[in-house]
PDB file of C-alpha atoms and ligand atoms in Angstrom:
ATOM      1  CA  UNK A   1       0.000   0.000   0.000  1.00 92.00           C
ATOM      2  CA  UNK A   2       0.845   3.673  -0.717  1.00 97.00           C
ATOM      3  CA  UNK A   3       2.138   5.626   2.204  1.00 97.00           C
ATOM      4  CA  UNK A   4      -0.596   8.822   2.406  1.00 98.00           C
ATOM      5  CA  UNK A   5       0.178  12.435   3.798  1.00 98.00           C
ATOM      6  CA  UNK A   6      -1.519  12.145   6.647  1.00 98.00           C
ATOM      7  CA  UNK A   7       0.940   8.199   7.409  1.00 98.00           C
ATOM      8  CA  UNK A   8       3.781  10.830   6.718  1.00 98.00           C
ATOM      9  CA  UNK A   9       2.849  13.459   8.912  1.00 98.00           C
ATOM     10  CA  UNK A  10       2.182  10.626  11.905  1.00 98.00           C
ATOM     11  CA  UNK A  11       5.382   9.250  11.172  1.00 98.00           C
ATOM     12  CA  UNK A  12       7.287  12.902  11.550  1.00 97.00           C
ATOM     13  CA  UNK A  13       5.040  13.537  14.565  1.00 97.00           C
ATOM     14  CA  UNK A  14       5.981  10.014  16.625  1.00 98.00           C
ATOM     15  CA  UNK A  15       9.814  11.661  15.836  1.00 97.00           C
ATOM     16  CA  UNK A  16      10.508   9.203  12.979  1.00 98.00           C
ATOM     17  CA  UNK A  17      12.989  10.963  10.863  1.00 98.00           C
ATOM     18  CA  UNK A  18      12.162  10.721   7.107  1.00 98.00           C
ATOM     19  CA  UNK A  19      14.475   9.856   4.310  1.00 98.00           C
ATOM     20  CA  UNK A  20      13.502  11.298   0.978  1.00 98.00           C
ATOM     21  CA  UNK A  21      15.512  10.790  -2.232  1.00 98.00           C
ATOM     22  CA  UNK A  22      15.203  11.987  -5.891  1.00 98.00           C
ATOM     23  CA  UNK A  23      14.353   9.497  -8.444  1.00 98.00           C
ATOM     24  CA  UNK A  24      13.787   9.906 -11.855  1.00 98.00           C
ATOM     25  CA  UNK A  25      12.733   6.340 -13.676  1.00 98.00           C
ATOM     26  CA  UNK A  26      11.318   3.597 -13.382  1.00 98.00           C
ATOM     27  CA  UNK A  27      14.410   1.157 -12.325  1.00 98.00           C
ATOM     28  CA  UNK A  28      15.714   3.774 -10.053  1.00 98.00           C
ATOM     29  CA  UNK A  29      12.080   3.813  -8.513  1.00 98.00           C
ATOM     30  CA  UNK A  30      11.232  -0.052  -8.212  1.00 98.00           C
ATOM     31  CA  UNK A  31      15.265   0.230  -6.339  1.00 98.00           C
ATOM     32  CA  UNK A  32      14.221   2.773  -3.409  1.00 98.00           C
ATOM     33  CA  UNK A  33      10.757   1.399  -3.257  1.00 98.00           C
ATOM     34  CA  UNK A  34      11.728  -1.653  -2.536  1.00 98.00           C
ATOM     35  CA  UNK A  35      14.491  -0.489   0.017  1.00 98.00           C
ATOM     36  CA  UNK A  36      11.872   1.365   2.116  1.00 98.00           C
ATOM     37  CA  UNK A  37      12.447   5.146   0.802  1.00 98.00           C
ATOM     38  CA  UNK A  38       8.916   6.485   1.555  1.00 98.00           C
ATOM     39  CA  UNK A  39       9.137  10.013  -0.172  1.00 98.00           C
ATOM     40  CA  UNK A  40      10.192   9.699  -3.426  1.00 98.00           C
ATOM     41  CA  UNK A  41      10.433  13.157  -5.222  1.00 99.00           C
ATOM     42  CA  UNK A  42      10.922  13.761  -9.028  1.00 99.00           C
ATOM     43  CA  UNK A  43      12.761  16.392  -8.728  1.00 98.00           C
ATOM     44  CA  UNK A  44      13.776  19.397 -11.333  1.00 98.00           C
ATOM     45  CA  UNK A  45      17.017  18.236 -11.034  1.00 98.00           C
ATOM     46  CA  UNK A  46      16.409  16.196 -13.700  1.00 98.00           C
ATOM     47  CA  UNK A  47      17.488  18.808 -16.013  1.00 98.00           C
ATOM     48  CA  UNK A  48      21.082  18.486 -14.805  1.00 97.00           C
ATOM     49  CA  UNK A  49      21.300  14.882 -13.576  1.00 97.00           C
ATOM     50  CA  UNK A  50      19.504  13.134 -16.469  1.00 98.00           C
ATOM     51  CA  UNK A  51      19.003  15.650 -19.154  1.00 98.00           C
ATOM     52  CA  UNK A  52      22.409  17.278 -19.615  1.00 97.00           C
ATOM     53  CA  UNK A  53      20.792  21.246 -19.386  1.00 98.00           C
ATOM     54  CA  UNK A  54      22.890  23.544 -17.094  1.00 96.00           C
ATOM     55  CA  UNK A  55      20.348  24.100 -14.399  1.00 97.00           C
ATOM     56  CA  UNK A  56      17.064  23.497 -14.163  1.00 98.00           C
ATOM     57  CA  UNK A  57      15.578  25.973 -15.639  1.00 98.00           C
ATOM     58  CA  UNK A  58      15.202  25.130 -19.111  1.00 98.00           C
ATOM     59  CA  UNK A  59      13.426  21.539 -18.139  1.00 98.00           C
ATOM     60  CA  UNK A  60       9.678  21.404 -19.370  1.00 98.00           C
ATOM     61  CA  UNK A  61       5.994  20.368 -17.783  1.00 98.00           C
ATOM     62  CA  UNK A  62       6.341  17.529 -20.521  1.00 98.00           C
ATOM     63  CA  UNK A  63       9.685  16.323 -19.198  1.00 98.00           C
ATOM     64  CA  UNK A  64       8.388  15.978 -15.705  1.00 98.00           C
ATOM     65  CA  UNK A  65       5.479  14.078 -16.884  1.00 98.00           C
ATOM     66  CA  UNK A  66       7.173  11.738 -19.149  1.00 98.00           C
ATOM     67  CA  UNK A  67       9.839  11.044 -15.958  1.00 99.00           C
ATOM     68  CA  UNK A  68       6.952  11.112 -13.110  1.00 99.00           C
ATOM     69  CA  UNK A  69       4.958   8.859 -14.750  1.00 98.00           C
ATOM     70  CA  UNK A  70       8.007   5.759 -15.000  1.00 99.00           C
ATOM     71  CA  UNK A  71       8.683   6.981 -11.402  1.00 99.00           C
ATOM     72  CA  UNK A  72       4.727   6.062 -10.014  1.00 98.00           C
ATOM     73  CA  UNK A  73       4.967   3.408 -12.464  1.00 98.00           C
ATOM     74  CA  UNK A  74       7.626   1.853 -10.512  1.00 98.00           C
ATOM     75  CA  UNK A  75       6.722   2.517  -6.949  1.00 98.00           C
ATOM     76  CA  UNK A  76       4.079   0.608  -5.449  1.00 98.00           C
ATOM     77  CA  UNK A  77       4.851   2.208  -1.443  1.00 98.00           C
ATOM     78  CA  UNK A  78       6.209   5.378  -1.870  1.00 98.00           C
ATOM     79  CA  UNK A  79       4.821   8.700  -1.663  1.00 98.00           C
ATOM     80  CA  UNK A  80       6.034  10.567  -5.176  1.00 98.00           C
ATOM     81  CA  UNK A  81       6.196  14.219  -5.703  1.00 98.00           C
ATOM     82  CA  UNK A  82       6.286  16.021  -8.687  1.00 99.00           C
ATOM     83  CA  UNK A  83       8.698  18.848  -8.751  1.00 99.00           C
ATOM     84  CA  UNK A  84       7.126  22.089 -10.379  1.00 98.00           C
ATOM     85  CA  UNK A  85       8.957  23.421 -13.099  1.00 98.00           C
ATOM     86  CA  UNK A  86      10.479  26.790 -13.657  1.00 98.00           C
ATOM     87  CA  UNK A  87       7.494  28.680 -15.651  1.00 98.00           C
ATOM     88  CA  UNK A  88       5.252  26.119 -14.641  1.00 98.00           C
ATOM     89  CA  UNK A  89       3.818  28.426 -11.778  1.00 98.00           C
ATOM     90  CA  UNK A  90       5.429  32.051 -12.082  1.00 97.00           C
ATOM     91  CA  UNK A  91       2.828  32.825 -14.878  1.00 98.00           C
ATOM     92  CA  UNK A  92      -0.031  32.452 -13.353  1.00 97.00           C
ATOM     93  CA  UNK A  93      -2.408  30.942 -10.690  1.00 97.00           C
ATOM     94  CA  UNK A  94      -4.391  29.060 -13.602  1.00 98.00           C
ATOM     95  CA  UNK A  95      -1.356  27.949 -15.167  1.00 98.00           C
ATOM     96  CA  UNK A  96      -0.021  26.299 -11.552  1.00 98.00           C
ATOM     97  CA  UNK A  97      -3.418  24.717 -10.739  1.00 98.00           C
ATOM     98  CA  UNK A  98      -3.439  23.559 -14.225  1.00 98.00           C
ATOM     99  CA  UNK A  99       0.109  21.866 -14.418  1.00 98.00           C
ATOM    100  CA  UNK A 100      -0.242  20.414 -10.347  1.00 98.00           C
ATOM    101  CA  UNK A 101      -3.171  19.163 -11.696  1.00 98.00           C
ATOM    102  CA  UNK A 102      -1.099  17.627 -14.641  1.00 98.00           C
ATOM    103  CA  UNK A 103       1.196  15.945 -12.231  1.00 98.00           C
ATOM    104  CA  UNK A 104      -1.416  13.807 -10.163  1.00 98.00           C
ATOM    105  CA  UNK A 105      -3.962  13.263 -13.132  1.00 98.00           C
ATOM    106  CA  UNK A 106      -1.475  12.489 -16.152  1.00 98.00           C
ATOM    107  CA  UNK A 107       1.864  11.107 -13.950  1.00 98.00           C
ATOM    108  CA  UNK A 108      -0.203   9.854 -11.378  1.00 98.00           C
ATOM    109  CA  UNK A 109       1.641  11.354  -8.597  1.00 98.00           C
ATOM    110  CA  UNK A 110       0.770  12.181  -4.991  1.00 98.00           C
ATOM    111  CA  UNK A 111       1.728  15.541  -4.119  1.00 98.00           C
ATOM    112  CA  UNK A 112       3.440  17.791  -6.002  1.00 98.00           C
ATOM    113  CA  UNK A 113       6.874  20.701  -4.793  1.00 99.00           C
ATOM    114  CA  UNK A 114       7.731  24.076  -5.848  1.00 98.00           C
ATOM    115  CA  UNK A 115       9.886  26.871  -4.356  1.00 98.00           C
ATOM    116  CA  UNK A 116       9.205  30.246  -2.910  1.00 98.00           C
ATOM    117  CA  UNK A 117       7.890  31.214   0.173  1.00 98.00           C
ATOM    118  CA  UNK A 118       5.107  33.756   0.987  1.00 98.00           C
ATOM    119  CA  UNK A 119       5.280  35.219  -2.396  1.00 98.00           C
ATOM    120  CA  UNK A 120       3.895  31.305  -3.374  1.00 98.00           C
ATOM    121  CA  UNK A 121       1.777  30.934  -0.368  1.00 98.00           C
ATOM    122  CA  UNK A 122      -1.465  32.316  -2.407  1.00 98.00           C
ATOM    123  CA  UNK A 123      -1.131  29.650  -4.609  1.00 98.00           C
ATOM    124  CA  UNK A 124      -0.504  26.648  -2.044  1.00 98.00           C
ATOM    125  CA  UNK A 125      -4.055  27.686  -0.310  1.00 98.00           C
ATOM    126  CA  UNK A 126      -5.691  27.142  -4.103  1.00 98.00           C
ATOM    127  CA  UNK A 127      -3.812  23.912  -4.734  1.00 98.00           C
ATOM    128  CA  UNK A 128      -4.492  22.692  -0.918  1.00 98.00           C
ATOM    129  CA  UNK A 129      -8.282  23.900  -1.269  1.00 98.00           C
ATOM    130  CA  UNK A 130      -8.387  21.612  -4.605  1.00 98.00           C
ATOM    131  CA  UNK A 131      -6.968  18.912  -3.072  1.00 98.00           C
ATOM    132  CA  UNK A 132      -3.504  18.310  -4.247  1.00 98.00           C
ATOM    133  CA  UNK A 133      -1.129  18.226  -1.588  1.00 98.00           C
ATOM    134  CA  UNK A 134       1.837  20.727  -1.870  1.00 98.00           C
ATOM    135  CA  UNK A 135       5.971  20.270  -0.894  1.00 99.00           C
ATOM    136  CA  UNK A 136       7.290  24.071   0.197  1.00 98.00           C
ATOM    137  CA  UNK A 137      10.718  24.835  -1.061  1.00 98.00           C
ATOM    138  CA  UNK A 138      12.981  27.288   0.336  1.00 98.00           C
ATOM    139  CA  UNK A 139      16.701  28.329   1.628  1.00 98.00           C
ATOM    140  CA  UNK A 140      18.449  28.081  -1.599  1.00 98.00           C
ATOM    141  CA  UNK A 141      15.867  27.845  -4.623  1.00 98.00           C
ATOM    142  CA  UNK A 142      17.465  26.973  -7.949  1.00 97.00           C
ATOM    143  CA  UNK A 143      14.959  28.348 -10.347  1.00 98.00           C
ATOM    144  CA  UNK A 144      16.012  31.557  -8.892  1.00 97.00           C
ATOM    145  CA  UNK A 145      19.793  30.926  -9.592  1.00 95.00           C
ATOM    146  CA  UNK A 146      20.599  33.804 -11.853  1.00 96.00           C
ATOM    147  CA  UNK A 147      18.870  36.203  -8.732  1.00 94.00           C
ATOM    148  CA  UNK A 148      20.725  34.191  -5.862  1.00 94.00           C
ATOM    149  CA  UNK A 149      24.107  34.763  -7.908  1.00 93.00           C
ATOM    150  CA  UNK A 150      24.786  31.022  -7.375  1.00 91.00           C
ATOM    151  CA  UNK A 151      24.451  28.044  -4.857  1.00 92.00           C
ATOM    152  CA  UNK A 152      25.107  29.681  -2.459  1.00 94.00           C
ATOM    153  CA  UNK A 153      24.489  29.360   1.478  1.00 97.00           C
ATOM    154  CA  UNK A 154      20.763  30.959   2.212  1.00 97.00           C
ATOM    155  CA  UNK A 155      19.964  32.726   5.564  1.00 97.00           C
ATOM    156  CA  UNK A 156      23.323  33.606   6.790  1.00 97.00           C
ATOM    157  CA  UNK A 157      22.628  36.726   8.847  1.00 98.00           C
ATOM    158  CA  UNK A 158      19.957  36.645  11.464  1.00 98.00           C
ATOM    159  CA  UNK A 159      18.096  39.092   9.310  1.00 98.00           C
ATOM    160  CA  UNK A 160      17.788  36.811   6.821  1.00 97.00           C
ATOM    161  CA  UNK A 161      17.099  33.698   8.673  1.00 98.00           C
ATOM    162  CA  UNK A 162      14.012  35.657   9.803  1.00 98.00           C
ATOM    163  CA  UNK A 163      12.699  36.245   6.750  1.00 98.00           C
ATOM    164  CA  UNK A 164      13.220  32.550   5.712  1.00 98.00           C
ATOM    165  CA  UNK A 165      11.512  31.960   9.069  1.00 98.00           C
ATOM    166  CA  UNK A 166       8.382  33.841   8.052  1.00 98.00           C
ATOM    167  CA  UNK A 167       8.343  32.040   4.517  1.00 98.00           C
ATOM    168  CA  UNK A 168       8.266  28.684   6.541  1.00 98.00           C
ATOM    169  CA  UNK A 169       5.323  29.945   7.991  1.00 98.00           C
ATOM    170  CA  UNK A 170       3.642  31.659   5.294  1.00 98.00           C
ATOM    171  CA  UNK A 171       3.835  27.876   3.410  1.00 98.00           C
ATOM    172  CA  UNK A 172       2.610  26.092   6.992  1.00 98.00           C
ATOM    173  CA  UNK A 173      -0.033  28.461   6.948  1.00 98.00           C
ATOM    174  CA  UNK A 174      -1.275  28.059   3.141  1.00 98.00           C
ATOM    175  CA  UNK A 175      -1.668  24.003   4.011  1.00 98.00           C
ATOM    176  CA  UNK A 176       1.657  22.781   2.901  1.00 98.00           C
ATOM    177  CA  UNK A 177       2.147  19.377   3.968  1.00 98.00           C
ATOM    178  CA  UNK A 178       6.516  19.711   4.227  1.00 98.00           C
ATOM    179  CA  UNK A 179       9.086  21.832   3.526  1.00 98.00           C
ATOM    180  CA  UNK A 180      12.551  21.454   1.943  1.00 98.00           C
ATOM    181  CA  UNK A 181      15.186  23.510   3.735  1.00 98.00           C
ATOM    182  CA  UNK A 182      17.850  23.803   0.946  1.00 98.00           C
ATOM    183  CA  UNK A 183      21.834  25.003   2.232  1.00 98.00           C
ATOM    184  CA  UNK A 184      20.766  26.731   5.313  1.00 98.00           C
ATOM    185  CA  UNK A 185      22.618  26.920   8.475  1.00 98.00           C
ATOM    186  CA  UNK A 186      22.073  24.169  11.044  1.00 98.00           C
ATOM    187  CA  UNK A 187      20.879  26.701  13.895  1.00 98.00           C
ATOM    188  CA  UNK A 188      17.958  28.560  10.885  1.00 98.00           C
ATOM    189  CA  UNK A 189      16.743  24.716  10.235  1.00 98.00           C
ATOM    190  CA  UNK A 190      16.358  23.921  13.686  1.00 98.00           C
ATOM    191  CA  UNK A 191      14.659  26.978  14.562  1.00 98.00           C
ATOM    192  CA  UNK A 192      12.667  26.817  11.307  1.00 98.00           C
ATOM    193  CA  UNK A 193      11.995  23.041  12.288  1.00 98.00           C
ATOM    194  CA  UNK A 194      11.337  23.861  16.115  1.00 98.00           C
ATOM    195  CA  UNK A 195       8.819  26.372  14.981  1.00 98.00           C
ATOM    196  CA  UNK A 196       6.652  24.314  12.683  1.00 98.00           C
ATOM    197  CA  UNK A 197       3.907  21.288  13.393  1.00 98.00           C
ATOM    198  CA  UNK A 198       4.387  20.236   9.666  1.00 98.00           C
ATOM    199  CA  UNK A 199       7.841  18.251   8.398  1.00 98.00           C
ATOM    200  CA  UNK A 200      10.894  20.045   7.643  1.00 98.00           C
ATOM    201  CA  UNK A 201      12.990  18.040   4.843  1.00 98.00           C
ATOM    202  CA  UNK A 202      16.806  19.527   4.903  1.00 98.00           C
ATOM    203  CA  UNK A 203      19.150  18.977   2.023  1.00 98.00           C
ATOM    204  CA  UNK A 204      22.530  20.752   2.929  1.00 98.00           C
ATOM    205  CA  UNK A 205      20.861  22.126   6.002  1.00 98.00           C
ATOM    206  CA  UNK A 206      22.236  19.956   8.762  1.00 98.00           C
ATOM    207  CA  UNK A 207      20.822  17.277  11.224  1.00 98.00           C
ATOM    208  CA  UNK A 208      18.118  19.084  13.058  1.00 98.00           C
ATOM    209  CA  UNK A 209      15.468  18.801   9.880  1.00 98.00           C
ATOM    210  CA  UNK A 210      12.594  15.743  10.667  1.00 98.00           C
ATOM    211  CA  UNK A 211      13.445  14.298   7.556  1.00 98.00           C
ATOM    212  CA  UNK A 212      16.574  14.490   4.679  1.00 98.00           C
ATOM    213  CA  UNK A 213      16.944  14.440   1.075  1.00 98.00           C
ATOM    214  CA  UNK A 214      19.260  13.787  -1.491  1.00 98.00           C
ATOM    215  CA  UNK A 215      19.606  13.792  -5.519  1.00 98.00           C
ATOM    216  CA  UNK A 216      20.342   9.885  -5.757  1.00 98.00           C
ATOM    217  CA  UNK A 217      22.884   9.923  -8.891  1.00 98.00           C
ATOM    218  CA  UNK A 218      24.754  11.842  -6.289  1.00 98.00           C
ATOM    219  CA  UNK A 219      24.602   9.692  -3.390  1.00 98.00           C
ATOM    220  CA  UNK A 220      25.315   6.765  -5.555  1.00 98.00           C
ATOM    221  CA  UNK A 221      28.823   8.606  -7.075  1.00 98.00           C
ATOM    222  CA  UNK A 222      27.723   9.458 -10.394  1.00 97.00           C
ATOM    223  CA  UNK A 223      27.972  12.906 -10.742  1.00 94.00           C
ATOM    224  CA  UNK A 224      31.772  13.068 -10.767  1.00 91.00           C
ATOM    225  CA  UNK A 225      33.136  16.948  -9.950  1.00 92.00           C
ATOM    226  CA  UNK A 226      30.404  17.818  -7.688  1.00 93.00           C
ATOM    227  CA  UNK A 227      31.122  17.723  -4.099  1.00 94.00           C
ATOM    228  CA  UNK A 228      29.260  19.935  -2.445  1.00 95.00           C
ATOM    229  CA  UNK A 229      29.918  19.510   1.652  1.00 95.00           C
ATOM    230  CA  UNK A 230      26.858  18.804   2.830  1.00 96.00           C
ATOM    231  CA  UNK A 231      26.936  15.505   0.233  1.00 97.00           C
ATOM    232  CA  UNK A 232      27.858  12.444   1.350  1.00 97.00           C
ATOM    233  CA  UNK A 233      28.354   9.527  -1.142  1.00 97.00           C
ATOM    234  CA  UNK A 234      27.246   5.959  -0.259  1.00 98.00           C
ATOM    235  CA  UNK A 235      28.532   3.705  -3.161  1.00 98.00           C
ATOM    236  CA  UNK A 236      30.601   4.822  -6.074  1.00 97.00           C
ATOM    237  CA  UNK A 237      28.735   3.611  -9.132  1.00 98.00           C
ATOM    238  CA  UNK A 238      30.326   5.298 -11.953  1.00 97.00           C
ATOM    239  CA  UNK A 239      33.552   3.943 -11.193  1.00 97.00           C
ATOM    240  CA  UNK A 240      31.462   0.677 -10.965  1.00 98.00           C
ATOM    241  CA  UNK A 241      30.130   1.318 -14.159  1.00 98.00           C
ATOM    242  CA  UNK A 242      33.056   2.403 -15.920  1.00 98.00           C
ATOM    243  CA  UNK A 243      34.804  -0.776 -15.032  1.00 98.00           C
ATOM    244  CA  UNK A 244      32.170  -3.148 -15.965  1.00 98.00           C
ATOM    245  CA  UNK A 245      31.964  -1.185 -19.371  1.00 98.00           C
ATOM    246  CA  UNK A 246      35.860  -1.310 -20.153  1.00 98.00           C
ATOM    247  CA  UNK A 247      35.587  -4.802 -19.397  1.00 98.00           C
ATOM    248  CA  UNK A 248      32.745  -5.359 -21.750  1.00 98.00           C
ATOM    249  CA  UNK A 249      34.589  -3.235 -24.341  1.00 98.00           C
ATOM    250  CA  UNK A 250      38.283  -5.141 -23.868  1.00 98.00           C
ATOM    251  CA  UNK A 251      36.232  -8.953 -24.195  1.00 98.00           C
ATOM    252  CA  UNK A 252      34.365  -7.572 -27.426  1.00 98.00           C
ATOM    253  CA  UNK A 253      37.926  -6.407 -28.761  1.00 98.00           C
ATOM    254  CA  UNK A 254      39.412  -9.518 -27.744  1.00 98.00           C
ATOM    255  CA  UNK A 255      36.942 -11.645 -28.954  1.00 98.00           C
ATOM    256  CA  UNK A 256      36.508 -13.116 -25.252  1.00 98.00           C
ATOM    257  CA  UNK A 257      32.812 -12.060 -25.482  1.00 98.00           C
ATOM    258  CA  UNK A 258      30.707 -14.001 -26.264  1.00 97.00           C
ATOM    259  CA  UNK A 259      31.974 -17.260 -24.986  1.00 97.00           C
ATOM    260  CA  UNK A 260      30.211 -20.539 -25.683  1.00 96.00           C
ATOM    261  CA  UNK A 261      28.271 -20.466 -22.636  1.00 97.00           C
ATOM    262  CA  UNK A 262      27.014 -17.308 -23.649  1.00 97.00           C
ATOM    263  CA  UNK A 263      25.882 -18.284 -27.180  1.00 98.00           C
ATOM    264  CA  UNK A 264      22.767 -20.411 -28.394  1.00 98.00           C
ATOM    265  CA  UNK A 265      23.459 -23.403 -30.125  1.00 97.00           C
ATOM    266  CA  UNK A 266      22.023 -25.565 -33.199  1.00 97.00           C
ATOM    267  CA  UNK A 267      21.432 -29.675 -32.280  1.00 97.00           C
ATOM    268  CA  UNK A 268      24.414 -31.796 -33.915  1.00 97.00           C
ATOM    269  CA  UNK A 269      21.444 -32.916 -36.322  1.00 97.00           C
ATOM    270  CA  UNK A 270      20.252 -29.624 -37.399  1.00 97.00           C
ATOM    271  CA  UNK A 271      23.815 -28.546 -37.731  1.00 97.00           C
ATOM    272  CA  UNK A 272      25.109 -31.515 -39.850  1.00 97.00           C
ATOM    273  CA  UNK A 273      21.555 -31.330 -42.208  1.00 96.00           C
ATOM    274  CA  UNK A 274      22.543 -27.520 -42.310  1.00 97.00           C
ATOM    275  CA  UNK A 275      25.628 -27.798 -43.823  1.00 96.00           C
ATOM    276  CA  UNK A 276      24.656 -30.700 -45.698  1.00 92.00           C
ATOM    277  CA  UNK A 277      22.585 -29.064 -48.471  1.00 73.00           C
TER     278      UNK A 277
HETATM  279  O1  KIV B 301      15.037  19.106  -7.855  1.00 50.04           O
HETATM  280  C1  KIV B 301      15.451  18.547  -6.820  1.00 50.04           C
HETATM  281  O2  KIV B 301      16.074  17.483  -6.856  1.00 50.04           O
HETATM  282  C2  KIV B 301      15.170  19.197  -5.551  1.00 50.04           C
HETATM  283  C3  KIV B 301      15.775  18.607  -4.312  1.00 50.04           C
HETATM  284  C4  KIV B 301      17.221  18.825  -4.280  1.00 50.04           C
HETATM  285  C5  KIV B 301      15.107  19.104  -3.090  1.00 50.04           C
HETATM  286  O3  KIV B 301      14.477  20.169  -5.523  1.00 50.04           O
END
């Protein structure tokens, strides 16, 4: 069975932390379902980590709905949350009911994220009041790169960790279900997690958050040349992958691969009438 919002919200209230991960297909999926992951979100990211683009801005509704749909297809436990797009929600009220909407009707998915604070708050009371359950995003936002002037560390003065404070709130207050505290200080996420009934879901925000998340290609070591500090890598895959590949390519070359026990072969008969005629 499906975990539901209100299983996830028990879970963070009885002071079970949550582990959240990214996933973006359907092998990916079926792997954290079956480990236990019970937030599963299909995350913008996908731009960078699957698609190649340079950030995630240029990644489409379409995308997200071809790569949340393999995602639900593959989980049959997991929450999944469908990451809002950049342009997907700026434009308009109409256009972000209409492409939430697209998310749990087309993909299939549960809930759905998007990032901003009280300026977004409006629009997490519609989607609430409609039913679709909404992720709050804030700390570091990365459809807002190009104004942030990079990934950089969010709420550094206590000034500013105020302000993210009252954006915490604002999305509490609207009916968000969670919120993902991206690279914010440890002390801003506690108090930001301290102050709120609902989840707080830290991703380079430090250990005080009720639940943590990470882009999975990263915590499996295959997105060589980024090592941000607050990521820590659990397996290294691409070197894993790299080797079993060079292998692959050095039996083909050698003509080690395929052997006979990986080949289908013609009976003795068939073979002797074969080269009979
Ligand atoms: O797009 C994404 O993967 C995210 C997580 C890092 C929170 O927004």
């Amino acid at each position: 069975m499906r975990a539901t919002i209100p299983q996830i919200l028990e879970m963070a209230r009885a002071g079970e932390k949550l582990p959240m991960l990214t996933a973006y297909d359907y092998p990916t999926a079926r792997l954290l379902d079956g480990a236990g992951i019970p937030l599963i979100l299909v995350g913008d990211s996908l731009g960078q980590v699957v698609l190649g683009y340079p950030s995630t801005l240029p990644v489409s509704m379409n995308e997200m709905i071809t790569h949340a749909s393999a995602v639900v297809r593959g989980t049959e436990q997991a929450l999944v949350i469908g990451d809002m797009p950049f342009m997907s929600y700026q434009t308009s009220e109409a256009d972000g009911l209409r492409n939430a909407g697209r998310f749990l009707k087309e993909a299939g998915c549960q809930a759905i994220k998007l990032e901003g604070g009280r300026q977004v708050a409006p629009l997490v009371h519609q989607l609430v009041g409609y039913g679709i359950p909404v992720m709050g995003h804030i700390g570091l936002t990365p459809q807002s790169i190009h104004q942030l002037g990079g990934n950089r560390l969010q709420g550094r003065t206590a000034e500013q960790a105020r302000e993210l404070l009252a954006d915490a709130r604002a999305l509490e207050a609207a009916g968000a279900f969670s919120v993902v505290l991206e690279l914010v200080p440890a002390q801003v996420s506690r108090l930001i997690s301290e102050e709120l009934e609902i989840p707080t879901i830290g991703i380079g925000a430090g250990p005080y958050c009720d639940g943590q998340v990470l882009v999975i290609n990263d915590l499996l070591g295959m997105t060589p040349g980024f090592n941000p500090k607050f990521l820590k890598r659990y397996a290294e895959l691409g070197e894993v992958i790299q080797g079993a590949v060079k292998s692959y390519a050095e039996e083909v070359r050698s003509g080690a691969f395929p052997d006979r026990e990986h080949s289908h072969w013609m009976s003795a008969d068939e073979e002797a009438l074969l080269l009979d005629s």
